CSV table of C-alpha atoms and ligand atoms in Angstrom, one decimal:
chain,number,residue,atom,x,y,z
D,15,UNK,CA,19.4,-51.9,24.4
D,16,UNK,CA,16.9,-53.7,22.4
D,17,UNK,CA,15.0,-51.0,19.7
D,18,UNK,CA,11.6,-51.6,18.4
D,19,UNK,CA,10.4,-49.8,15.5
D,20,UNK,CA,7.0,-48.5,15.8
D,21,UNK,CA,4.8,-46.7,13.6
D,22,UNK,CA,2.2,-44.9,14.8
D,23,UNK,CA,-0.7,-43.9,12.9
D,24,UNK,CA,-2.9,-41.8,15.0
D,25,UNK,CA,-5.8,-41.2,12.4
D,26,UNK,CA,-8.7,-39.0,13.3
D,27,UNK,CA,-11.0,-37.6,16.1
D,28,UNK,CA,-10.0,-39.0,19.4
D,29,UNK,CA,-7.6,-41.1,17.7
D,30,UNK,CA,-5.0,-38.4,18.0
D,31,UNK,CA,-5.6,-37.8,21.6
D,32,UNK,CA,-5.2,-41.3,23.0
D,33,UNK,CA,-2.5,-42.2,20.7
D,34,UNK,CA,-0.5,-39.2,21.9
D,35,UNK,CA,-1.5,-40.0,25.3
D,36,UNK,CA,-0.2,-43.8,24.7
D,37,UNK,CA,3.0,-42.6,23.3
D,38,UNK,CA,3.7,-40.8,26.5
D,39,UNK,CA,2.6,-44.0,28.4
D,40,UNK,CA,5.3,-46.1,26.2
D,41,UNK,CA,8.1,-43.7,26.8
D,42,UNK,CA,7.7,-43.9,30.5
D,43,UNK,CA,7.2,-47.9,30.1
D,44,UNK,CA,10.8,-47.7,28.2
D,45,UNK,CA,12.5,-45.3,30.5
D,46,UNK,CA,11.5,-47.2,33.7
D,47,UNK,CA,12.3,-50.2,32.0
D,48,UNK,CA,16.0,-49.2,31.0
D,49,UNK,CA,16.4,-52.5,28.7
D,50,UNK,CA,14.6,-51.3,25.5
D,51,UNK,CA,13.5,-48.1,23.6
D,52,UNK,CA,10.7,-47.5,21.6
D,53,UNK,CA,11.6,-45.7,18.2
D,54,UNK,CA,8.2,-43.9,17.1
D,55,UNK,CA,7.4,-42.8,13.6
D,56,UNK,CA,4.1,-41.1,13.1
D,57,UNK,CA,2.1,-41.3,10.0
D,58,UNK,CA,-0.4,-38.5,9.3
D,59,UNK,CA,-2.9,-40.3,7.5
D,60,UNK,CA,-6.4,-40.2,7.8
D,61,UNK,CA,-9.2,-38.1,6.8
D,62,UNK,CA,-7.3,-34.6,7.1
D,63,UNK,CA,-5.0,-36.3,4.6
D,64,UNK,CA,-8.0,-37.7,2.4
D,65,UNK,CA,-9.1,-34.1,2.1
D,66,UNK,CA,-5.6,-32.9,0.6
D,67,UNK,CA,-4.6,-35.9,-1.2
D,68,UNK,CA,-7.8,-38.1,-2.3
D,69,UNK,CA,-6.6,-40.9,-0.1
D,70,UNK,CA,-6.1,-42.1,3.4
D,71,UNK,CA,-2.8,-42.9,2.8
D,72,UNK,CA,-0.2,-43.1,-0.1
D,73,UNK,CA,-0.5,-45.5,-2.4
D,74,UNK,CA,3.2,-47.1,-1.3
D,75,UNK,CA,1.9,-46.9,2.4
D,76,UNK,CA,2.0,-50.5,3.1
D,77,UNK,CA,5.7,-50.5,1.6
D,78,UNK,CA,6.5,-47.8,4.2
D,79,UNK,CA,5.2,-50.0,7.2
D,80,UNK,CA,6.5,-53.1,6.4
D,81,UNK,CA,10.1,-52.3,8.1
D,82,UNK,CA,8.3,-51.8,11.1
D,83,UNK,CA,7.8,-54.0,14.3
D,84,UNK,CA,4.6,-52.9,15.1
D,85,UNK,CA,2.1,-50.5,14.4
D,86,UNK,CA,-0.1,-48.4,16.9
D,87,UNK,CA,-3.2,-47.2,15.5
D,88,UNK,CA,-5.6,-44.7,17.2
D,89,UNK,CA,-9.4,-44.6,15.0
D,90,UNK,CA,-10.2,-43.3,11.5
D,91,UNK,CA,-13.5,-41.9,10.7
D,92,UNK,CA,-15.2,-38.2,10.3
D,93,UNK,CA,-18.4,-36.7,9.8
D,94,UNK,CA,-17.7,-35.2,6.2
D,95,UNK,CA,-16.1,-38.6,4.8
D,96,UNK,CA,-18.3,-41.6,4.2
D,97,UNK,CA,-17.2,-44.4,6.7
D,98,UNK,CA,-16.6,-47.0,4.3
D,99,UNK,CA,-14.1,-45.2,2.5
D,100,UNK,CA,-12.2,-44.2,5.8
D,101,UNK,CA,-12.4,-47.9,6.9
D,102,UNK,CA,-11.4,-49.7,3.7
D,103,UNK,CA,-9.1,-46.7,3.1
D,104,UNK,CA,-6.8,-47.1,6.0
D,105,UNK,CA,-7.7,-49.7,9.0
D,106,UNK,CA,-8.4,-52.7,6.3
D,107,UNK,CA,-6.1,-51.3,3.9
D,108,UNK,CA,-3.5,-52.3,6.4
D,109,UNK,CA,-4.9,-55.4,8.1
D,110,UNK,CA,-5.8,-57.1,4.6
D,111,UNK,CA,-2.1,-57.0,2.8
D,112,UNK,CA,-0.5,-57.8,6.3
D,113,UNK,CA,-2.7,-61.0,6.6
D,114,UNK,CA,-3.7,-59.8,10.6
D,115,UNK,CA,-6.2,-62.5,10.4
D,116,UNK,CA,-6.4,-63.1,14.2
D,117,UNK,CA,-7.9,-60.1,16.1
D,118,UNK,CA,-7.7,-60.5,19.8
D,119,UNK,CA,-10.0,-58.7,22.3
D,120,UNK,CA,-9.9,-59.3,25.7
D,121,UNK,CA,-12.3,-58.2,28.0
D,122,UNK,CA,-12.4,-58.0,31.9
D,123,UNK,CA,-13.6,-55.8,34.7
D,124,UNK,CA,-10.3,-53.5,35.8
D,125,UNK,CA,-10.4,-52.7,39.4
D,126,UNK,CA,-12.4,-49.8,40.5
D,127,UNK,CA,-14.7,-50.2,37.6
D,128,UNK,CA,-18.4,-51.3,37.8
D,129,UNK,CA,-20.0,-53.6,35.3
D,130,UNK,CA,-23.5,-52.7,34.4
D,131,UNK,CA,-24.8,-55.9,35.0
D,132,UNK,CA,-25.7,-56.0,38.7
D,133,UNK,CA,-23.8,-58.1,40.9
D,134,UNK,CA,-21.5,-59.3,38.1
D,135,UNK,CA,-17.7,-58.8,39.5
D,136,UNK,CA,-14.2,-59.2,38.2
D,137,UNK,CA,-14.4,-62.8,39.1
D,138,UNK,CA,-17.4,-63.1,36.7
D,139,UNK,CA,-16.4,-61.9,33.4
D,140,UNK,CA,-12.8,-62.3,32.3
D,141,UNK,CA,-12.9,-63.1,28.2
D,142,UNK,CA,-11.1,-63.1,25.1
D,143,UNK,CA,-12.8,-62.7,22.1
D,144,UNK,CA,-11.0,-64.0,19.0
D,145,UNK,CA,-12.4,-62.1,15.7
D,146,UNK,CA,-11.6,-63.6,12.3
D,147,UNK,CA,-9.7,-60.5,10.6
D,148,UNK,CA,-9.6,-61.6,7.1
D,149,UNK,CA,-12.6,-62.9,5.5
D,150,UNK,CA,-16.2,-63.6,6.4
D,151,UNK,CA,-18.7,-60.7,6.1
D,152,UNK,CA,-15.9,-58.0,5.6
D,153,UNK,CA,-14.2,-59.8,3.0
D,154,UNK,CA,-15.0,-56.6,0.6
D,155,UNK,CA,-16.7,-59.2,-1.9
D,156,UNK,CA,-19.6,-57.7,-3.8
D,157,UNK,CA,-20.9,-55.0,-5.8
D,158,UNK,CA,-23.4,-52.8,-7.2
D,159,UNK,CA,-25.2,-52.5,-10.6
D,160,UNK,CA,-28.1,-50.3,-12.1
D,161,UNK,CA,-27.0,-47.6,-9.8
D,162,UNK,CA,-29.9,-45.2,-8.9
D,163,UNK,CA,-32.2,-47.2,-11.0
D,164,UNK,CA,-35.9,-48.9,-9.4
D,165,UNK,CA,-33.8,-52.1,-10.2
D,166,UNK,CA,-30.6,-51.8,-8.2
D,167,UNK,CA,-29.0,-54.5,-7.2
D,168,UNK,CA,-26.0,-54.4,-4.2
D,169,UNK,CA,-24.5,-57.5,-3.0
D,170,UNK,CA,-22.2,-57.8,0.1
D,171,UNK,CA,-20.8,-61.5,0.0
D,172,UNK,CA,-19.6,-63.5,3.0
D,173,UNK,CA,-16.4,-65.5,2.2
D,174,UNK,CA,-15.8,-68.6,4.2
D,175,UNK,CA,-12.4,-70.6,3.0
D,176,UNK,CA,-10.9,-73.6,4.5
D,177,UNK,CA,-7.9,-72.1,5.0
D,178,UNK,CA,-9.1,-69.1,6.5
D,179,UNK,CA,-11.5,-70.9,9.0
D,180,UNK,CA,-9.1,-73.6,10.1
D,181,UNK,CA,-6.0,-71.1,10.8
D,182,UNK,CA,-8.6,-68.9,13.1
D,183,UNK,CA,-10.1,-71.8,14.7
D,184,UNK,CA,-6.2,-73.2,15.7
D,185,UNK,CA,-5.6,-69.9,17.2
D,186,UNK,CA,-8.6,-69.8,19.2
D,187,UNK,CA,-8.2,-73.4,20.6
D,188,UNK,CA,-4.6,-72.6,21.4
D,189,UNK,CA,-5.4,-69.3,23.0
D,190,UNK,CA,-8.2,-71.1,25.0
D,191,UNK,CA,-5.6,-73.8,25.8
D,192,UNK,CA,-3.2,-71.2,27.3
D,193,UNK,CA,-5.6,-70.2,29.7
D,194,UNK,CA,-6.5,-71.6,33.3
D,195,UNK,CA,-10.0,-72.7,32.5
D,196,UNK,CA,-9.6,-74.2,28.9
D,197,UNK,CA,-13.0,-73.4,27.7
D,198,UNK,CA,-13.9,-72.1,24.3
D,199,UNK,CA,-17.2,-71.1,22.8
D,200,UNK,CA,-17.3,-71.1,18.8
D,201,UNK,CA,-20.1,-68.4,17.9
D,202,UNK,CA,-22.1,-69.3,14.6
D,203,UNK,CA,-25.5,-68.8,12.8
D,204,UNK,CA,-25.5,-71.9,11.0
D,205,UNK,CA,-29.0,-72.7,11.4
D,206,UNK,CA,-30.0,-69.5,9.5
D,207,UNK,CA,-26.5,-69.3,7.0
D,208,UNK,CA,-26.7,-72.8,5.5
D,209,UNK,CA,-23.2,-72.8,3.6
D,210,UNK,CA,-20.6,-70.6,5.3
D,211,UNK,CA,-21.5,-71.0,8.8
D,212,UNK,CA,-21.7,-74.8,8.3
D,213,UNK,CA,-18.2,-75.2,6.9
D,214,UNK,CA,-17.3,-72.8,10.1
D,215,UNK,CA,-19.1,-75.4,12.3
D,216,UNK,CA,-17.5,-78.5,10.8
D,217,UNK,CA,-14.3,-77.3,10.8
D,218,UNK,CA,-14.6,-76.1,14.5
D,219,UNK,CA,-15.4,-79.8,15.0
D,220,UNK,CA,-12.3,-81.1,13.4
D,221,UNK,CA,-9.8,-78.6,15.2
D,222,UNK,CA,-11.5,-79.2,18.5
D,223,UNK,CA,-10.0,-82.9,17.8
D,224,UNK,CA,-6.5,-81.7,18.2
D,225,UNK,CA,-7.2,-80.1,21.4
D,226,UNK,CA,-8.6,-83.0,23.9
D,227,UNK,CA,-7.9,-81.0,27.0
D,228,UNK,CA,-10.1,-77.6,26.0
D,229,UNK,CA,-13.6,-78.0,26.6
D,230,UNK,CA,-15.7,-76.6,23.9
D,231,UNK,CA,-19.3,-75.5,22.9
D,232,UNK,CA,-21.1,-73.6,20.0
D,233,UNK,CA,-23.7,-71.1,20.7
D,234,UNK,CA,-25.8,-68.9,17.8
D,235,UNK,CA,-25.1,-65.7,17.9
D,236,UNK,CA,-28.4,-64.1,19.0
D,237,UNK,CA,-28.4,-66.4,21.9
D,238,UNK,CA,-24.8,-65.4,22.7
D,239,UNK,CA,-26.0,-61.9,23.3
D,240,UNK,CA,-28.1,-63.4,26.1
D,241,UNK,CA,-25.7,-65.5,27.6
D,242,UNK,CA,-23.1,-63.0,27.6
D,243,UNK,CA,-25.5,-60.7,29.8
D,244,UNK,CA,-27.3,-63.2,31.9
D,245,UNK,CA,-24.3,-65.6,32.5
D,246,UNK,CA,-21.0,-64.1,31.8
D,247,UNK,CA,-19.2,-66.3,34.2
D,248,UNK,CA,-20.0,-69.2,31.7
D,249,UNK,CA,-17.7,-67.7,29.4
D,250,UNK,CA,-13.6,-67.7,28.7
D,251,UNK,CA,-12.3,-67.8,25.1
D,252,UNK,CA,-14.7,-67.0,22.5
D,253,UNK,CA,-14.2,-67.4,18.6
D,254,UNK,CA,-16.5,-65.8,16.1
D,255,UNK,CA,-16.4,-64.3,12.4
D,256,UNK,CA,-15.5,-60.6,11.7
D,257,UNK,CA,-18.9,-59.4,11.9
D,258,UNK,CA,-20.4,-61.4,14.8
D,259,UNK,CA,-17.3,-60.5,16.7
D,260,UNK,CA,-17.0,-57.0,15.7
D,261,UNK,CA,-20.8,-56.6,17.3
D,262,UNK,CA,-20.2,-58.9,20.4
D,263,UNK,CA,-17.0,-57.1,21.2
D,264,UNK,CA,-18.8,-53.8,21.5
D,265,UNK,CA,-21.5,-55.5,23.6
D,266,UNK,CA,-18.3,-57.1,25.6
D,267,UNK,CA,-16.8,-53.8,26.2
D,268,UNK,CA,-20.0,-52.1,27.2
D,269,UNK,CA,-20.5,-55.1,29.9
D,270,UNK,CA,-16.9,-54.5,31.2
D,271,UNK,CA,-17.8,-51.0,32.0
D,272,UNK,CA,-16.9,-48.6,28.8
D,273,UNK,CA,-16.2,-48.8,25.2
D,274,UNK,CA,-13.2,-46.6,25.8
D,275,UNK,CA,-11.3,-49.3,27.9
D,276,UNK,CA,-11.2,-52.2,25.4
D,277,UNK,CA,-8.0,-53.0,23.5
D,278,UNK,CA,-7.5,-55.0,20.5
D,279,UNK,CA,-4.5,-56.5,18.8
D,280,UNK,CA,-4.5,-57.6,14.9
D,281,UNK,CA,-2.1,-60.2,14.5
D,282,UNK,CA,-0.4,-61.7,12.1
D,283,UNK,CA,0.7,-64.8,14.2
D,284,UNK,CA,3.0,-66.2,11.9
D,285,UNK,CA,5.0,-62.7,11.7
D,286,UNK,CA,5.8,-62.6,8.6
D,287,UNK,CA,4.2,-58.7,8.5
D,288,UNK,CA,3.9,-56.1,11.4
D,289,UNK,CA,0.6,-56.9,13.7
D,290,UNK,CA,-1.2,-54.0,14.6
D,291,UNK,CA,-2.4,-52.5,18.0
D,292,UNK,CA,-5.4,-50.2,18.8
D,293,UNK,CA,-8.4,-49.3,20.9
D,294,UNK,CA,-11.5,-51.0,19.6
D,295,UNK,CA,-13.4,-47.4,19.7
D,296,UNK,CA,-14.0,-45.5,16.7
D,297,UNK,CA,-13.0,-41.8,16.3
D,298,UNK,CA,-15.7,-40.1,18.4
D,299,UNK,CA,-16.9,-37.4,16.9
D,300,UNK,CA,-19.3,-36.3,20.2
D,301,UNK,CA,-16.2,-36.0,22.5
D,302,UNK,CA,-13.3,-35.1,19.9
D,303,UNK,CA,-11.4,-32.2,21.0
D,304,UNK,CA,-12.7,-32.1,24.6
D,305,UNK,CA,-9.7,-33.5,26.5
D,306,UNK,CA,-12.1,-36.2,27.9
D,307,UNK,CA,-11.4,-39.5,26.0
D,308,UNK,CA,-10.8,-42.5,27.6
D,309,UNK,CA,-7.2,-43.5,27.0
D,310,UNK,CA,-7.5,-46.8,28.9
D,311,UNK,CA,-8.0,-49.1,25.8
D,312,UNK,CA,-5.2,-47.6,24.0
D,313,UNK,CA,-2.7,-48.0,27.2
D,314,UNK,CA,-4.3,-51.5,27.0
D,315,UNK,CA,-3.5,-52.2,23.6
D,316,UNK,CA,0.3,-50.8,24.3
D,317,UNK,CA,0.0,-53.7,26.8
D,318,UNK,CA,-0.6,-56.3,23.9
D,319,UNK,CA,1.9,-54.5,21.7
D,320,UNK,CA,4.7,-55.0,24.8
D,321,UNK,CA,3.8,-58.5,24.8
D,322,UNK,CA,4.1,-59.1,21.2
D,323,UNK,CA,7.4,-57.4,21.1
D,324,UNK,CA,8.6,-59.7,23.9
D,325,UNK,CA,8.8,-57.0,26.7
D,326,UNK,CA,6.9,-59.0,29.0
D,327,UNK,CA,8.3,-57.4,32.1
D,328,UNK,CA,7.2,-54.0,30.8
D,329,UNK,CA,3.9,-55.4,29.4
D,330,UNK,CA,3.3,-56.5,32.9
D,331,UNK,CA,4.5,-53.4,34.6
D,332,UNK,CA,2.2,-51.2,32.1
D,333,UNK,CA,-1.1,-53.0,33.0
D,334,UNK,CA,-0.1,-52.9,36.7
D,335,UNK,CA,-0.1,-49.2,36.2
D,336,UNK,CA,-3.5,-49.0,34.3
D,337,UNK,CA,-5.1,-51.2,37.0
D,338,UNK,CA,-3.9,-48.9,39.7
D,339,UNK,CA,-5.3,-45.8,38.0
D,340,UNK,CA,-8.6,-47.5,37.4
D,341,UNK,CA,-9.1,-48.4,40.8
D,342,UNK,CA,-9.3,-45.0,41.7
D,343,UNK,CA,-12.3,-43.1,41.0
D,344,UNK,CA,-11.4,-40.0,41.0
D,345,UNK,CA,-9.2,-40.7,37.7
D,346,UNK,CA,-12.1,-42.1,35.8
D,347,UNK,CA,-13.0,-40.2,32.6
D,348,UNK,CA,-17.0,-39.3,32.0
D,349,UNK,CA,-17.7,-42.3,30.1
D,350,UNK,CA,-17.1,-44.0,33.9
D,351,UNK,CA,-19.3,-41.1,35.4
D,352,UNK,CA,-16.0,-39.8,36.7
D,353,UNK,CA,-14.6,-36.2,35.8
D,354,UNK,CA,-11.0,-36.6,35.0
D,355,UNK,CA,-9.5,-35.8,31.7
D,356,UNK,CA,-7.2,-37.7,29.2
D,357,UNK,CA,-4.4,-36.0,30.5
D,358,UNK,CA,-4.7,-36.8,34.4
D,359,UNK,CA,-5.4,-40.1,33.5
D,360,UNK,CA,-2.1,-40.4,31.3
D,361,UNK,CA,0.1,-38.6,34.0
D,362,UNK,CA,-1.4,-41.0,36.6
D,363,UNK,CA,-0.4,-44.1,34.9
D,364,UNK,CA,3.0,-42.6,33.9
D,365,UNK,CA,3.9,-42.0,37.4
D,366,UNK,CA,2.5,-45.3,38.6
D,367,UNK,CA,4.8,-46.7,36.2
D,368,UNK,CA,7.8,-44.5,37.1
D,369,UNK,CA,7.2,-45.8,40.7
D,370,UNK,CA,6.6,-49.3,40.1
D,371,UNK,CA,9.1,-51.1,42.1
D,372,UNK,CA,7.9,-54.8,41.8
X,401,NAI,P1,-17.0,-44.5,18.6
X,401,NAI,O1,-16.6,-45.7,19.2
X,401,NAI,O2,-16.4,-43.6,17.8
X,401,NAI,O3,-18.3,-43.7,19.6
X,401,NAI,C1,-19.4,-44.7,20.2
X,401,NAI,C2,-20.0,-44.2,21.6
X,401,NAI,O4,-18.6,-44.2,22.6
X,401,NAI,C3,-19.5,-42.2,21.4
X,401,NAI,O5,-20.5,-41.9,22.4
X,401,NAI,C4,-17.8,-42.1,21.8
X,401,NAI,O6,-17.9,-40.8,22.8
X,401,NAI,C5,-17.9,-43.2,22.9
X,401,NAI,N1,-16.6,-43.5,23.1
X,401,NAI,C6,-15.6,-44.3,22.1
X,401,NAI,N2,-14.6,-44.3,22.7
X,401,NAI,C7,-14.6,-43.4,23.9
X,401,NAI,C8,-13.3,-43.0,24.6
X,401,NAI,N3,-12.5,-43.5,24.3
X,401,NAI,N4,-13.5,-42.5,25.6
X,401,NAI,C9,-14.8,-42.2,26.0
X,401,NAI,N5,-15.9,-42.4,25.3
X,401,NAI,C10,-15.6,-43.1,24.1
X,401,NAI,O7,-18.2,-45.4,17.5
X,401,NAI,P2,-19.2,-44.6,16.2
X,401,NAI,O8,-19.8,-43.5,16.8
X,401,NAI,O9,-20.2,-45.8,15.8
X,401,NAI,O10,-18.1,-44.0,15.5
X,401,NAI,C11,-17.8,-42.9,14.9
X,401,NAI,C12,-16.5,-42.9,13.9
X,401,NAI,O11,-15.3,-43.8,14.1
X,401,NAI,C13,-17.1,-43.3,12.5
X,401,NAI,O12,-16.8,-42.6,11.5
X,401,NAI,C14,-16.9,-45.1,12.7
X,401,NAI,O13,-16.5,-45.6,11.0
X,401,NAI,C15,-15.4,-45.0,13.0
X,401,NAI,N6,-15.0,-46.1,13.8
X,401,NAI,C16,-13.6,-46.1,13.5
X,401,NAI,C17,-12.8,-47.7,14.3
X,401,NAI,C18,-11.5,-47.7,13.8
X,401,NAI,O14,-10.9,-47.2,13.2
X,401,NAI,N7,-11.3,-48.7,14.5
X,401,NAI,C19,-13.8,-48.6,15.0
X,401,NAI,C20,-15.1,-47.8,15.0
X,401,NAI,C21,-15.9,-47.0,14.5
X,402,MG,MG1,-16.4,-52.4,15.6
């Protein structure tokens, strides 16, 4: 029996609801599989912890997490704590020291779910967005001086390094190469940003030479939003900077039906540190505590986690169970214009896993 040590960090708001649901689904996956167990350790870090301890996780939090095989994360953010404190105090405080530089965000239209784009079906929209997750616009460089004075200055400096850009380009080209269409779109803004983004473009071109079987093109980020909306079938694998991919992946999630469905993996591809798996959505104050959060993004993130842990059969089984459930509109939560609850969807996915005989 294989044992995978998993740290669960539900965090705030609906993060707590969807991670609780995700752990039930993981448990069902392990029981149905019979060859592995998921040993879960939960950490109560987030905004409630901050209100008691003045930090979002303990100073040695990263040390605690090092021994785990993977981290399963919900969301962080509360109405009464500034967002830059919560994001930097927990999520980025894990991503950066664990060098989870490759953020992978698959998007496709699952069975039973309708895209808001007229006539667009599953065959037209099947993308993976690769987000540079360690530097760029979210490197954390910058500062403020002369606070409160009329001459106050704030800088937010984007960082692009040859090492950082090269490794994410290689990751993206390899991923594109592993998919049937072998097609990569490199998103840029090198017309307006003439230093970092020009380096980004140059490295893309150099790395492309290592992958002659991958067809690639380049898009300015503003035009990319138009292409995603009007010509979704022209895209397959996409690589973009930290900020650009952050924005484009929320758009991608909406075009595929709901932000509640979209998963993500924050990978340290070399496996020197644990990788982290989470839905892309936040803590959703407007629906917290109502029991109606869509747990599918968190379940799909568990699929990515199981794949990362080498449990490919269990990952495939969980994905089949998710798709069986999304195919039934009576099991859609309100974000999909249904009336199902988080609990109903979770029960149905667990039942589909346990009843899967493929
Ligand atoms: P959000 O993703 O929390 O919510 C945006 C909208 O989508 C809301 O109307 C919400 O109800 C809906 N939504 C999100 N997830 C859903 C789900 N699973 N099921 C059904 N509906 C869902 O983004 P927002 O409102 O910008 O941010 C709220 C808080 O979350 C902020 O504090 C923000 O900083 C934080 N946040 C944290 C993230 C993380 O921890 N990774 C990511 C994004 C935001
Ligand atoms: Mg985001």
